[in-house]
PDB file of C-alpha atoms in Angstrom:
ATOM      1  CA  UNK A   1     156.916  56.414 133.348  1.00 72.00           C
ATOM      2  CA  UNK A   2     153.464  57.789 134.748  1.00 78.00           C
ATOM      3  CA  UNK A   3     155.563  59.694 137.552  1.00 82.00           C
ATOM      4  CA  UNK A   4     157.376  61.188 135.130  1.00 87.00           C
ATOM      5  CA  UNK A   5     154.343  62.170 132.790  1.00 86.00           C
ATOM      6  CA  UNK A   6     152.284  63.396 135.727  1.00 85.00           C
ATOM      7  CA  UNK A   7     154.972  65.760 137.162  1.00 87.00           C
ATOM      8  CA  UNK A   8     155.957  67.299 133.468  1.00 90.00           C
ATOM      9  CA  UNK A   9     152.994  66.610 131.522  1.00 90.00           C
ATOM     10  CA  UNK A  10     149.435  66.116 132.928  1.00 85.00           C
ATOM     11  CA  UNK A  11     149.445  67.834 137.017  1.00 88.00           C
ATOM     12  CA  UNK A  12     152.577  69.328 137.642  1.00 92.00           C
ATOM     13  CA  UNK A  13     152.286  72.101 134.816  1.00 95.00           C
ATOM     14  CA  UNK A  14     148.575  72.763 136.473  1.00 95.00           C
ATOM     15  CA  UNK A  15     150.213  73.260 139.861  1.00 95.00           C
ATOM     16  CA  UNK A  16     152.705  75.783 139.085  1.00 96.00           C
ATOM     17  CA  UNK A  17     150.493  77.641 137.104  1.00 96.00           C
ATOM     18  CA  UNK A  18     147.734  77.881 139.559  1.00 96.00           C
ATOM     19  CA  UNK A  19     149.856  78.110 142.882  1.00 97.00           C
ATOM     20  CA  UNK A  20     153.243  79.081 141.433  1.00 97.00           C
ATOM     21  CA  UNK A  21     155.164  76.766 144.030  1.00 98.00           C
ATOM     22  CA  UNK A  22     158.898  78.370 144.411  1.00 98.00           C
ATOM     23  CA  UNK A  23     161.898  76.415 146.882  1.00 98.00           C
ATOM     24  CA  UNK A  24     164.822  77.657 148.313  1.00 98.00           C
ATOM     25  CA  UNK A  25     167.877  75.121 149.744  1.00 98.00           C
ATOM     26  CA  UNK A  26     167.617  72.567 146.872  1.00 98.00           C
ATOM     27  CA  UNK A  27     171.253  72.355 146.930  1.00 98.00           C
ATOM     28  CA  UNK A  28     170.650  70.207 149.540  1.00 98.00           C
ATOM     29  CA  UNK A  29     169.035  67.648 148.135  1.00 98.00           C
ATOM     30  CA  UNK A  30     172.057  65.136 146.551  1.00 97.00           C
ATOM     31  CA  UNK A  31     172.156  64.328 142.871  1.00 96.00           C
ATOM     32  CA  UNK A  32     172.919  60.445 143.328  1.00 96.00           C
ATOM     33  CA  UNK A  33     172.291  58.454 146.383  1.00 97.00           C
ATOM     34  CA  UNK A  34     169.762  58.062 149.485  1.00 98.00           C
ATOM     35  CA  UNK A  35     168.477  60.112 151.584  1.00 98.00           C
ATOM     36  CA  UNK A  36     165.563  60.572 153.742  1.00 98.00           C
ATOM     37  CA  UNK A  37     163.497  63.722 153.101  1.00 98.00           C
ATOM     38  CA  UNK A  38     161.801  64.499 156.340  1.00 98.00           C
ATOM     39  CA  UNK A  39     158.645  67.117 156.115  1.00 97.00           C
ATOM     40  CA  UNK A  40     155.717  68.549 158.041  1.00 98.00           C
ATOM     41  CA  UNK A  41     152.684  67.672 157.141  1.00 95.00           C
ATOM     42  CA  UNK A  42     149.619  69.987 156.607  1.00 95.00           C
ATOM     43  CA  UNK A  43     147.509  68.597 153.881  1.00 93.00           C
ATOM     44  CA  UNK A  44     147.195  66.030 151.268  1.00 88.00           C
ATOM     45  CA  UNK A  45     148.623  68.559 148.833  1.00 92.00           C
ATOM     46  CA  UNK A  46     152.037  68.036 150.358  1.00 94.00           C
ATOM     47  CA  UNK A  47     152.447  64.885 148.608  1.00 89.00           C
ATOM     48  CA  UNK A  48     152.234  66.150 145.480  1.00 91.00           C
ATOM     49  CA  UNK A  49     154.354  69.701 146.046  1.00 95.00           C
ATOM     50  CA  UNK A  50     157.395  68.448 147.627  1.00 94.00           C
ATOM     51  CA  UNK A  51     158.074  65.892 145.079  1.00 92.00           C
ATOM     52  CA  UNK A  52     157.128  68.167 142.330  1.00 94.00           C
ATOM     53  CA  UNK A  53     159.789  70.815 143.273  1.00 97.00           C
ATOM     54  CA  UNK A  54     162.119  67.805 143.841  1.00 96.00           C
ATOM     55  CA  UNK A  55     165.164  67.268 140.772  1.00 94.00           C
ATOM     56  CA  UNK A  56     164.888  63.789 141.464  1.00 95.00           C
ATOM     57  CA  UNK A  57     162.025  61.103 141.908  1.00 93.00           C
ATOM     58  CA  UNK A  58     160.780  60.749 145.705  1.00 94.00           C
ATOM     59  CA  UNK A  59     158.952  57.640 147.141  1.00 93.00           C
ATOM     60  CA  UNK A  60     156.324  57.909 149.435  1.00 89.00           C
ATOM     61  CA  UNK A  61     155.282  55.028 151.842  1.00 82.00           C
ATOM     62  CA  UNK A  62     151.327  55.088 151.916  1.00 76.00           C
ATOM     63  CA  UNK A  63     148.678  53.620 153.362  1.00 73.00           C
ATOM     64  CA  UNK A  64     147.201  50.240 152.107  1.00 75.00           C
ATOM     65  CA  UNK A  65     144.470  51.707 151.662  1.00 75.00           C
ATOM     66  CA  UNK A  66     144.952  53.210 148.748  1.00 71.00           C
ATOM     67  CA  UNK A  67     145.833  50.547 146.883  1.00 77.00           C
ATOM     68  CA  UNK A  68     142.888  48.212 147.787  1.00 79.00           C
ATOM     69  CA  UNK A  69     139.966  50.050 146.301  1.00 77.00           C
ATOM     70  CA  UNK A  70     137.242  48.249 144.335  1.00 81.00           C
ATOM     71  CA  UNK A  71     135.873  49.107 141.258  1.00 83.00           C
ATOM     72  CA  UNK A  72     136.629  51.553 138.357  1.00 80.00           C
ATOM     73  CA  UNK A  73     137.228  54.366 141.123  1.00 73.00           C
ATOM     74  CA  UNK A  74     139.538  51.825 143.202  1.00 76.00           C
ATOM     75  CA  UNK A  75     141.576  50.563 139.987  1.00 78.00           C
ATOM     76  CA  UNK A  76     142.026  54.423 138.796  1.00 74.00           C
ATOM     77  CA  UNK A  77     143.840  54.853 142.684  1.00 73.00           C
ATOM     78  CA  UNK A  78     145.770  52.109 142.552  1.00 77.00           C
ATOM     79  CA  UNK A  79     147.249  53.037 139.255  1.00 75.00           C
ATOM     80  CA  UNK A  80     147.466  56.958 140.022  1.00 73.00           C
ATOM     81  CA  UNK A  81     149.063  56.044 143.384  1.00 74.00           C
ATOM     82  CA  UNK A  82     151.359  53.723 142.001  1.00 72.00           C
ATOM     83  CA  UNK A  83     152.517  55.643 139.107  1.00 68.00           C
ATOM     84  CA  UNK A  84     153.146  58.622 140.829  1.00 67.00           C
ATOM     85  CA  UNK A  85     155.633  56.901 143.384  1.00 68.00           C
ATOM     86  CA  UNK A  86     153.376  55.617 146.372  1.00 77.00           C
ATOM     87  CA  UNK A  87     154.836  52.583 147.733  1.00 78.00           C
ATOM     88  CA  UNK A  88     152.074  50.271 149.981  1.00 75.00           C
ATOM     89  CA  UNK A  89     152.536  49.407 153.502  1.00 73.00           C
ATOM     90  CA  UNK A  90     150.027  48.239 156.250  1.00 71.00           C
ATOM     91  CA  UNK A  91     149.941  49.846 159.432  1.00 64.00           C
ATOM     92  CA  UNK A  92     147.527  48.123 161.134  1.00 65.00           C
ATOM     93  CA  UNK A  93     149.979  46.270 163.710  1.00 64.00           C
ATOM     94  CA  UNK A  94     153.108  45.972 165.578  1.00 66.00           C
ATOM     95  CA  UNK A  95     154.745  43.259 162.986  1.00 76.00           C
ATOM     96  CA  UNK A  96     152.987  45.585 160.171  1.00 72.00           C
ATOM     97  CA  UNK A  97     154.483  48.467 161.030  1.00 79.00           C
ATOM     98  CA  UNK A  98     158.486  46.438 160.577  1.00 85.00           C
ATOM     99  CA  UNK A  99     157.544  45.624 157.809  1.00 85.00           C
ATOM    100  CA  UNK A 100     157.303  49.079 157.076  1.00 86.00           C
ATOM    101  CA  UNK A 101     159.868  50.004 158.144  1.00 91.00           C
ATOM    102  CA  UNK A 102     161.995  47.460 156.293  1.00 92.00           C
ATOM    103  CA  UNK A 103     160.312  48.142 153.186  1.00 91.00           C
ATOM    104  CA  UNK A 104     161.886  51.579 153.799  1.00 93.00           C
ATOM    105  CA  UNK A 105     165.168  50.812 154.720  1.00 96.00           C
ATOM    106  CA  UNK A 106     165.291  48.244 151.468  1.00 94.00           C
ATOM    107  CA  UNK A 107     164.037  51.417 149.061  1.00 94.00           C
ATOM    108  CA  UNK A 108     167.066  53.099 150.543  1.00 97.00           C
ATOM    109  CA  UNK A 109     169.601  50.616 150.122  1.00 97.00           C
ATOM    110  CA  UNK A 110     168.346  50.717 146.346  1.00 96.00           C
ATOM    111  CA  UNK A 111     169.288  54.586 146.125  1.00 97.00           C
ATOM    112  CA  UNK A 112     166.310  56.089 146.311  1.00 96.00           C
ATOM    113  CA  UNK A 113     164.959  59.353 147.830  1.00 97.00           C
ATOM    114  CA  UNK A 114     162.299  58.324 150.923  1.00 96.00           C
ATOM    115  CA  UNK A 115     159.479  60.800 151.540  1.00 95.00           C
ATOM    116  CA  UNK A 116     158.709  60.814 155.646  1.00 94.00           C
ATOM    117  CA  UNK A 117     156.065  62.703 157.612  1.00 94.00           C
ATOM    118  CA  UNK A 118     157.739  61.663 161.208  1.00 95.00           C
ATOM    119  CA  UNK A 119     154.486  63.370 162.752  1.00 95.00           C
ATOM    120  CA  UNK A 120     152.874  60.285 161.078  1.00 89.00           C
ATOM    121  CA  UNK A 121     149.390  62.488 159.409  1.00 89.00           C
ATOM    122  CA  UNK A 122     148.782  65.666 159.289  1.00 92.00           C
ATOM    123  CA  UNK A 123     148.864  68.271 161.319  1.00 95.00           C
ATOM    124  CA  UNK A 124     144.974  68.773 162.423  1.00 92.00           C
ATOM    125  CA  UNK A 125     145.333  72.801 163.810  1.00 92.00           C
ATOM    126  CA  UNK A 126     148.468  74.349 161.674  1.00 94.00           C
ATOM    127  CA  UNK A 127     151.487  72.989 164.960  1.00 96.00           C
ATOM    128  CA  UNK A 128     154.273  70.464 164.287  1.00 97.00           C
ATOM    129  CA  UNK A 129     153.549  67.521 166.493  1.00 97.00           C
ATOM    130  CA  UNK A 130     155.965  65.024 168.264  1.00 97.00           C
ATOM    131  CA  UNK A 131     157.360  62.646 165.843  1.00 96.00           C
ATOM    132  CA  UNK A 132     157.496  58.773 165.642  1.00 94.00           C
ATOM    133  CA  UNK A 133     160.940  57.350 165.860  1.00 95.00           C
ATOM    134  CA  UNK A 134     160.629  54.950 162.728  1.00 93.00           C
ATOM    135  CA  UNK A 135     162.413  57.584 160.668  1.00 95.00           C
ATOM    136  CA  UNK A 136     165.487  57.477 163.006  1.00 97.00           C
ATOM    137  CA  UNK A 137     165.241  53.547 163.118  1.00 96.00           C
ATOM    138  CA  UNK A 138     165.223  53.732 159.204  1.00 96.00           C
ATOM    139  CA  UNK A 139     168.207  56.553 158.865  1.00 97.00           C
ATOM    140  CA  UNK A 140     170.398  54.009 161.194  1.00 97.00           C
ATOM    141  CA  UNK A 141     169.662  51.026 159.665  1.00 97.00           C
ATOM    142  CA  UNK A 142     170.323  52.225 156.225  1.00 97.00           C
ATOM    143  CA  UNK A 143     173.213  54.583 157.217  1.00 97.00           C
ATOM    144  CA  UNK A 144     171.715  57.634 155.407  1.00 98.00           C
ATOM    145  CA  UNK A 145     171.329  61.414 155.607  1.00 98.00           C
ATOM    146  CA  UNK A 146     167.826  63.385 156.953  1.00 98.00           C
ATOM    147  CA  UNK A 147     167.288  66.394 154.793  1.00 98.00           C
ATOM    148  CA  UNK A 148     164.249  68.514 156.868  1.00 98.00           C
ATOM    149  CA  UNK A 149     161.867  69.950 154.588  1.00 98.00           C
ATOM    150  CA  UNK A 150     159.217  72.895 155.424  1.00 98.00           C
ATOM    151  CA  UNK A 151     155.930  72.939 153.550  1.00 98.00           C
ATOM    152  CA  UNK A 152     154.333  76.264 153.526  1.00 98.00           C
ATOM    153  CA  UNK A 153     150.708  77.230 151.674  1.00 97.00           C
ATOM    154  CA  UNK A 154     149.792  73.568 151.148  1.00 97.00           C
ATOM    155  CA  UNK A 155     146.867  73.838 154.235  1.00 95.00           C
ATOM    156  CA  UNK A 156     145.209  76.750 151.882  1.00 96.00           C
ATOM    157  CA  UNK A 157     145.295  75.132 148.671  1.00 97.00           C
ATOM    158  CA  UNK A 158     143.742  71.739 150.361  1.00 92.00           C
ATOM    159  CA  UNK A 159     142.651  72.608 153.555  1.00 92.00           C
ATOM    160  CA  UNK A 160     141.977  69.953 155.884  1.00 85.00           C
ATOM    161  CA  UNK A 161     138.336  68.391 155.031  1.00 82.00           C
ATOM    162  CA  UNK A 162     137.996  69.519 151.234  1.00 85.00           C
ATOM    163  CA  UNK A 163     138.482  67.442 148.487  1.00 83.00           C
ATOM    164  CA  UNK A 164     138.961  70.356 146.731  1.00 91.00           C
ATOM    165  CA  UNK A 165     142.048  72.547 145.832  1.00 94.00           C
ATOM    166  CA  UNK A 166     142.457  76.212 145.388  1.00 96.00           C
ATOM    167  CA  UNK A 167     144.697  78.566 144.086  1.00 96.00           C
ATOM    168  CA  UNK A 168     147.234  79.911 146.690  1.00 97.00           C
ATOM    169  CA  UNK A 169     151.297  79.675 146.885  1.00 97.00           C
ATOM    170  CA  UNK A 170     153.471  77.325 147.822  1.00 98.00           C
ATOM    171  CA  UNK A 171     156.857  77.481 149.011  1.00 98.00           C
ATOM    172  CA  UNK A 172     159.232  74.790 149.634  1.00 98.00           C
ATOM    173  CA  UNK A 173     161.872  75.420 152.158  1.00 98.00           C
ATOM    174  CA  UNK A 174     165.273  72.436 152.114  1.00 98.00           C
ATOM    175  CA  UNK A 175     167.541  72.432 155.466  1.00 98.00           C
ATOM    176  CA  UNK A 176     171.016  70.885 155.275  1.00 98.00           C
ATOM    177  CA  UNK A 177     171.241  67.568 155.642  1.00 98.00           C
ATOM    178  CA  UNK A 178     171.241  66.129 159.449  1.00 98.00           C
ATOM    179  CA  UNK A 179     174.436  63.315 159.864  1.00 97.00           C
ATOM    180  CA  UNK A 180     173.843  60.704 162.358  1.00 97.00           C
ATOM    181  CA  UNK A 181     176.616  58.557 161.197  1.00 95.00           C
ATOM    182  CA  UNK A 182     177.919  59.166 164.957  1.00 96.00           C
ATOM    183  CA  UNK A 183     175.195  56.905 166.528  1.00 96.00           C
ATOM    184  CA  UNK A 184     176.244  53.891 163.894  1.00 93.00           C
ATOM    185  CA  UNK A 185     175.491  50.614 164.921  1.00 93.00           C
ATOM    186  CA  UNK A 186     173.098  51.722 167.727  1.00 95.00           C
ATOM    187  CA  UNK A 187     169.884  51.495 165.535  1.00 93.00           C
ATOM    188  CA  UNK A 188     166.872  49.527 168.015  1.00 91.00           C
ATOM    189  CA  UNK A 189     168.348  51.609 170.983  1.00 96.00           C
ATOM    190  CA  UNK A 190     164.799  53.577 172.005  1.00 94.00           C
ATOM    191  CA  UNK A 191     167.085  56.109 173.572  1.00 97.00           C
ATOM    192  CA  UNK A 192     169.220  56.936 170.826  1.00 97.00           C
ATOM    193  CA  UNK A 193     166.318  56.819 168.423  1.00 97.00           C
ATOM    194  CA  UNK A 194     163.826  59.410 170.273  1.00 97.00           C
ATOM    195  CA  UNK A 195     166.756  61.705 170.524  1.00 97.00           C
ATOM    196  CA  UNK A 196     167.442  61.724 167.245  1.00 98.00           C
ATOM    197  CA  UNK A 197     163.978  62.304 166.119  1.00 98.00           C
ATOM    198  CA  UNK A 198     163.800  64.775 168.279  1.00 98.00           C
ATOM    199  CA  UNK A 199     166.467  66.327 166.689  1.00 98.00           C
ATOM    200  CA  UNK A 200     164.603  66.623 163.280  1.00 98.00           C
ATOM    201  CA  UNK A 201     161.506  67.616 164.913  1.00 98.00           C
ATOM    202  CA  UNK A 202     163.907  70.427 166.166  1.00 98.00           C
ATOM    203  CA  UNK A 203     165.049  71.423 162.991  1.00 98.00           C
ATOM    204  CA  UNK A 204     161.533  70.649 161.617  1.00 98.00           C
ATOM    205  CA  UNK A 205     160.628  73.728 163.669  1.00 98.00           C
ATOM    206  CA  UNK A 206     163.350  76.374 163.207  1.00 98.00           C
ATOM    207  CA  UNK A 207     162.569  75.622 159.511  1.00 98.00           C
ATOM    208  CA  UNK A 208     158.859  76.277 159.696  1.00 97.00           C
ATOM    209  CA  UNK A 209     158.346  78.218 162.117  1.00 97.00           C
ATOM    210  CA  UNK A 210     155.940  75.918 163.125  1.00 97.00           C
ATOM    211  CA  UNK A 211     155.114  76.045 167.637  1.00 96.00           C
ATOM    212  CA  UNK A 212     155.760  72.628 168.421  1.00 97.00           C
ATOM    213  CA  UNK A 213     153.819  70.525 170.793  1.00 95.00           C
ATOM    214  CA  UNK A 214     155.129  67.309 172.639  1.00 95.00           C
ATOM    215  CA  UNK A 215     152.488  65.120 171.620  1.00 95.00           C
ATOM    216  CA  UNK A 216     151.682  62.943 168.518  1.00 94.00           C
ATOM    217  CA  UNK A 217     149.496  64.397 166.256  1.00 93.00           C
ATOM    218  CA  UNK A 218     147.343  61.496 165.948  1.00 89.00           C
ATOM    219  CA  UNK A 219     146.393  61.977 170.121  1.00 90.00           C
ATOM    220  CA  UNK A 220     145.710  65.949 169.092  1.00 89.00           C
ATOM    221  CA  UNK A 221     142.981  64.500 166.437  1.00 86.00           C
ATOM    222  CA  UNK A 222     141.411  62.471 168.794  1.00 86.00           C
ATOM    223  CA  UNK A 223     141.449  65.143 171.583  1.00 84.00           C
ATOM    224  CA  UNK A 224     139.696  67.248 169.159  1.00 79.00           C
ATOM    225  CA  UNK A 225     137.092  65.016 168.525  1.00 79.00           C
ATOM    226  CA  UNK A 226     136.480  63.846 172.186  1.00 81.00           C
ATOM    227  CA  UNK A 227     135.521  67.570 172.638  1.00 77.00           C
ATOM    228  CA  UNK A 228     133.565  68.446 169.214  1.00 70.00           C
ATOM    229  CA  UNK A 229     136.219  70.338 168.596  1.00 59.00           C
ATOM    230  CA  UNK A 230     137.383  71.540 164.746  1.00 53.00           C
ATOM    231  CA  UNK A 231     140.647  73.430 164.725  1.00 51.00           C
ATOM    232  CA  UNK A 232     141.355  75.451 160.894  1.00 48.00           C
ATOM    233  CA  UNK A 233     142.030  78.599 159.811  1.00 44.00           C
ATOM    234  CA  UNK A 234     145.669  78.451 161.256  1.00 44.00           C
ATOM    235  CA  UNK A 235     148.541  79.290 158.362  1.00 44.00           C
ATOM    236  CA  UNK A 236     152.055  78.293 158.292  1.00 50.00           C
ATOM    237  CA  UNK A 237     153.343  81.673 156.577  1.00 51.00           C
ATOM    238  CA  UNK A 238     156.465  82.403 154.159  1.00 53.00           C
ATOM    239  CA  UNK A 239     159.202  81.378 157.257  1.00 49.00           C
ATOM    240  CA  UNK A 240     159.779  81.569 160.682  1.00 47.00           C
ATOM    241  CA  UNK A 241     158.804  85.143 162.227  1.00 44.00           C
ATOM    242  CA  UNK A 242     161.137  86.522 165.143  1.00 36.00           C
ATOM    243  CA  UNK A 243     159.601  84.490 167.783  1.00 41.00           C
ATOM    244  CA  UNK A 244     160.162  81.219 168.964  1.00 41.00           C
ATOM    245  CA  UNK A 245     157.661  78.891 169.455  1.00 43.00           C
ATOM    246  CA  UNK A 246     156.564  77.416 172.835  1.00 46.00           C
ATOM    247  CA  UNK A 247     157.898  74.175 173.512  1.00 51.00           C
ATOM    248  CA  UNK A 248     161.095  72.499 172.265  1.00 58.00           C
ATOM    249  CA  UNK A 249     160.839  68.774 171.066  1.00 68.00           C
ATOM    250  CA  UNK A 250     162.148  66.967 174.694  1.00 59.00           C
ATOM    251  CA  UNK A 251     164.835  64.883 173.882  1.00 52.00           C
ATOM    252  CA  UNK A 252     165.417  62.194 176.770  1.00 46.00           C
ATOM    253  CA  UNK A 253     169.477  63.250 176.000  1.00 42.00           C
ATOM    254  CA  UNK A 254     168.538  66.417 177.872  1.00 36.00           C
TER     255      UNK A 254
END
């Protein structure tokens, strides 16, 4: 009920009037039935946009984190994060992140519309980063379609280390649906599963126009900070411009 109320009642009216959030492709997205919806990641604020501009409910899988919090201020989480669709997982470990994994492929199997960042956090300097193959494990395993979704204006409305948000707009961009059903049965094969991801990190990029770079986002971060280095004031703008980018996601398929 609280999803509901927050997206038409209490936040979701604020957000389109202050950032007027439009999407194109939502025919896409399928009326009944699962599906994976696969998206860059460039701030906090994508959580809350995609979902919004969604016709049905999408399920996020989030860090425990959230849900752990003491006090008033950690109760108030648990419920917001909860009521707004935020499933719990731990990440902290090998046998944590299966369980993950299985918690995803089990939300599937229910019907339900799974929210994925495969670059696993956010982006820290504006460039689509190599993605984790638990979203191709997950598509296999629960036989179901990858819909590629490009966020664009979330980074200005909550750039990266402000817990604030500002007016700016928001578009949300839907690719057609990517159909592995020709790799069935071969889910746990590391091969197959990097070259599909690689595959939506492809289509990740034609979508946003994003330069991609063949590491994992999470390595970039710490890069950064090795060096003092902040990275910000780099945009993903309305679409992809003429160019291409750089590199191409390296599938081991060749």
């Amino acid at each position: 009920m609280l999803y509901w109320v927050m997206k038409h009642i209490l936040l979701g009216p604020l957000m389109k009037l202050f950032c007027r959030p439009r999407v194109e492709g939502i025919e896409h997205v399928p009326e009944s039935g699962p599906a994976i919806l696969v998206s860059n990641h460039m701030a906090v604020a994508d959580s809350f946009f995609m979902p919004l501009m969604m016709p049905r409910r999408v399920t996020f899988l989030a860090k425990r984190e959230y849900f752990t919090g003491t006090g008033l201020k950690g109760r108030l989480q648990k419920y917001f994060f909860s009521g707004v669709g935020q499933v719990p997982i731990d990440r902290s470990s090998g046998a944590a992140a299966q369980a993950a994994l299985d918690t995803g492929v089990r939300l599937l199997r229910e019907g339900k519309l799974l929210g994925v960042y495969p670059e696993g956090t956010r982006s820290p300097d504006g460039r689509l980063y190599k993605g984790k193959t638990g979203v191709a494990r997950m598509a296999l395993e629960a036989d179901v379609p990858v819909i590629p979704i490009a966020m664009f204006g979330t980074d200005k409305v909550n750039p990266i280390g402000s817990k604030m948000w500002y007016p700016h707009r928001v578009k949300v961009k839907v690719g057609a649906p990517l159909d592995f059903s020709r790799y069935e049965g071969l889910a746990g094969d590391r091969f197959v599963e990097r070259s599909i991801t690689d595959e939506i990190m492809y289509a990740l990029m034609e979508l946003s126009g994003q330069e991609y770079v063949d590491i994992y986002a999470a390595k970039a971060k710490d890069d950064l900070a090795a060096q003092g280095k902040h990275v910000a004031g780099w945009s993903v703008q309305d679409g992809p411009d003429s160019g291409t980018a750089d590199r191409l996601p390296r599938s081991q398929a060749g």
